[in-house]
Protein backbone atom coordinates (compact mmCIF):
# COMPACT_ATOMS: atom_id res chain seq x y z
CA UNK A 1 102.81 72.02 123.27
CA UNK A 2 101.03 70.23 120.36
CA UNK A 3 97.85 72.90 121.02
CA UNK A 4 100.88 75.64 121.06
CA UNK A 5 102.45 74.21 117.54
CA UNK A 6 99.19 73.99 115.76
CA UNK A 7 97.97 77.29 116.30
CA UNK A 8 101.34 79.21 115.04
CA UNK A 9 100.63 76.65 111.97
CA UNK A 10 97.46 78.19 111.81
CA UNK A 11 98.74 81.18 112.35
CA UNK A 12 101.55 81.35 109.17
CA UNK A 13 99.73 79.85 106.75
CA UNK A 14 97.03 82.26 107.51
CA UNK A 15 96.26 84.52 104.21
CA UNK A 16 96.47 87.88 106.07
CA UNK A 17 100.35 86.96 107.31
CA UNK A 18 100.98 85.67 103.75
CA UNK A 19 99.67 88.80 102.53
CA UNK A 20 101.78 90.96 104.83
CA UNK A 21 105.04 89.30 103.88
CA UNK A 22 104.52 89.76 100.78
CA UNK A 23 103.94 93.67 100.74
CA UNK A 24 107.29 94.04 103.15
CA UNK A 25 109.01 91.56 100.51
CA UNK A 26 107.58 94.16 97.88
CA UNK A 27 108.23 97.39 100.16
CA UNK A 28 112.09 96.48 100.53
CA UNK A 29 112.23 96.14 97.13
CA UNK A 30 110.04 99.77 96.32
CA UNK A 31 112.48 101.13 98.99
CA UNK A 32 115.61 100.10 97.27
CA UNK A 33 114.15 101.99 94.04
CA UNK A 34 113.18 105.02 95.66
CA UNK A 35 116.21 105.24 97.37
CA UNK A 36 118.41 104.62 94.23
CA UNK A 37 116.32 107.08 92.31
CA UNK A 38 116.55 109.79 95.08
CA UNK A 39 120.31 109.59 96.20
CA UNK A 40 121.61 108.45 92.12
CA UNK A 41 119.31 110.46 90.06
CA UNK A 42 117.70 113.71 91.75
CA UNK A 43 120.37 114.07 94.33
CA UNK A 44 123.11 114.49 91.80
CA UNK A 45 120.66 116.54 89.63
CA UNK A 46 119.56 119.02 92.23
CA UNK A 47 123.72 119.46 93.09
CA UNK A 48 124.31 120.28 89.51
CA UNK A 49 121.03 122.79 89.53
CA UNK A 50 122.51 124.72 92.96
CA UNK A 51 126.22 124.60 92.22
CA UNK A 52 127.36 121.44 93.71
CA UNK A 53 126.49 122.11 97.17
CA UNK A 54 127.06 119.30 99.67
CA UNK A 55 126.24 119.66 103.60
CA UNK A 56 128.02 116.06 104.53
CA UNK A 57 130.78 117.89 105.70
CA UNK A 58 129.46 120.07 107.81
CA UNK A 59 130.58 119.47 111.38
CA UNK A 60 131.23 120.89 115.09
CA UNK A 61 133.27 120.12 117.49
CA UNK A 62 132.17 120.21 121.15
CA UNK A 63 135.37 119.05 123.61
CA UNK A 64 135.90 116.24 122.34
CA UNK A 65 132.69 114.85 120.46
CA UNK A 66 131.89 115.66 116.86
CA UNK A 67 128.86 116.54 116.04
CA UNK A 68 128.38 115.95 112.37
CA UNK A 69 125.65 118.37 111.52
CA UNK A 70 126.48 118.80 107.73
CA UNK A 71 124.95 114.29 107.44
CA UNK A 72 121.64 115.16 109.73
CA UNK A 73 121.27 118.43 107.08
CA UNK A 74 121.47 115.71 104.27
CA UNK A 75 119.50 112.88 105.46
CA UNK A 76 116.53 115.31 105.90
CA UNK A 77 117.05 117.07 102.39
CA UNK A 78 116.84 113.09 101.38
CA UNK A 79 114.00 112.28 103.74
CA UNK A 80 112.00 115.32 101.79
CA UNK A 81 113.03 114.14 98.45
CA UNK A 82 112.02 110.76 99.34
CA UNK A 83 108.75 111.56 100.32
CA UNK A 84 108.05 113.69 97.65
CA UNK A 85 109.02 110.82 95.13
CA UNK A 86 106.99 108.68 96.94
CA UNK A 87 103.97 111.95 97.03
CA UNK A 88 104.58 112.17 93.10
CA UNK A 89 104.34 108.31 92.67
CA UNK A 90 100.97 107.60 94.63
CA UNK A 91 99.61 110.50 93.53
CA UNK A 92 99.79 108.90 89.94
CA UNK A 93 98.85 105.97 91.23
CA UNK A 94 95.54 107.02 92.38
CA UNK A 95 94.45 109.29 89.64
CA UNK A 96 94.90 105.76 87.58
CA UNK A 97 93.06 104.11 90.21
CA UNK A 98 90.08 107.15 89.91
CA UNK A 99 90.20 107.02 86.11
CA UNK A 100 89.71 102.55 86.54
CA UNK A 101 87.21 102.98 88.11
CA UNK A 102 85.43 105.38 86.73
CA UNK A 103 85.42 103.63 83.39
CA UNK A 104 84.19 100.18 85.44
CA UNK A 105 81.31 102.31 86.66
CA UNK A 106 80.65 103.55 83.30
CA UNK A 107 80.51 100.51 81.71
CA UNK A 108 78.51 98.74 84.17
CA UNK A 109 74.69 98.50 83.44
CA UNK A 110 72.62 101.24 85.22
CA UNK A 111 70.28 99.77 88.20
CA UNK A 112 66.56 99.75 87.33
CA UNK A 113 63.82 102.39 88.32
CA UNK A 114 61.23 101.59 90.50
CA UNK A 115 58.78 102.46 87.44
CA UNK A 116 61.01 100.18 84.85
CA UNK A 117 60.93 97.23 87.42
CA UNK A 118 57.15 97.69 88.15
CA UNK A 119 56.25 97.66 84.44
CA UNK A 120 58.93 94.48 83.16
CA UNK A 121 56.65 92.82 85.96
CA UNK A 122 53.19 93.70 85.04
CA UNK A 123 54.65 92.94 81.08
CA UNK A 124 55.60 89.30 82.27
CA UNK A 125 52.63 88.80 84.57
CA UNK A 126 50.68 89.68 81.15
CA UNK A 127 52.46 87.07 79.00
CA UNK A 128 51.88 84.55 81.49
């Protein structure tokens, strides 16, 4: 039991599960933003743009079940805005992340020729 203790010790305070808490702390917390920007921003935006049109209400009855058609229609018009949010976001993201690095690389000293490494050799071999 002692063996079984101190390897789930081992285990939590290991950096990799640290790390991974913290990005689903962080991705609850992106989620709650996307969502909020999706469903109270865009949402009402887009229902202004095509006349107020709402599909929650949409629904058919089979016997007695009620199949409510008009929410499924919505959560995938919300699923699509969501993901493009998320497309227009990280596509941002990683044009920042091309333009950082480029500018790392650019300011980084260029590696040595052959030739230039050759002759700084025979130049301190000389003032030896």
């Amino acid at each position: 039991m002692k063996g079984f203790i101190r390897e789930f010790k081992e285990f939590i305070s290991n950096g990799n599960v640290m790390s991974m808490a913290v990005g689903i702390i962080i991705g609850g917390a992106f989620t709650a933003i996307v969502s909020s920007l999706v469903s109270d921003i865009i949402t009402p935006l887009l229902g202004m743009i095509l006349g107020g049109i709402n599909f929650s209400g949409i629904s058919i009855t089979v016997g007695d079940a009620t199949l409510l058609v008009g929410r499924f229609i919505q959560s995938i018009i919300m699923f699509i805005l969501t993901a493009l949010v998320i497309f227009v976001i990280m596509k941002g993201f990683n044009k920042f992340a091309v333009k950082k690095k480029e500018e790392e690389e650019a300011s980084a000293p260029a590696e040595l020729s052959e030739e230039v490494k050759l002759l700084t050799e025979i130049r301190d071999a000389l003032n030896k």
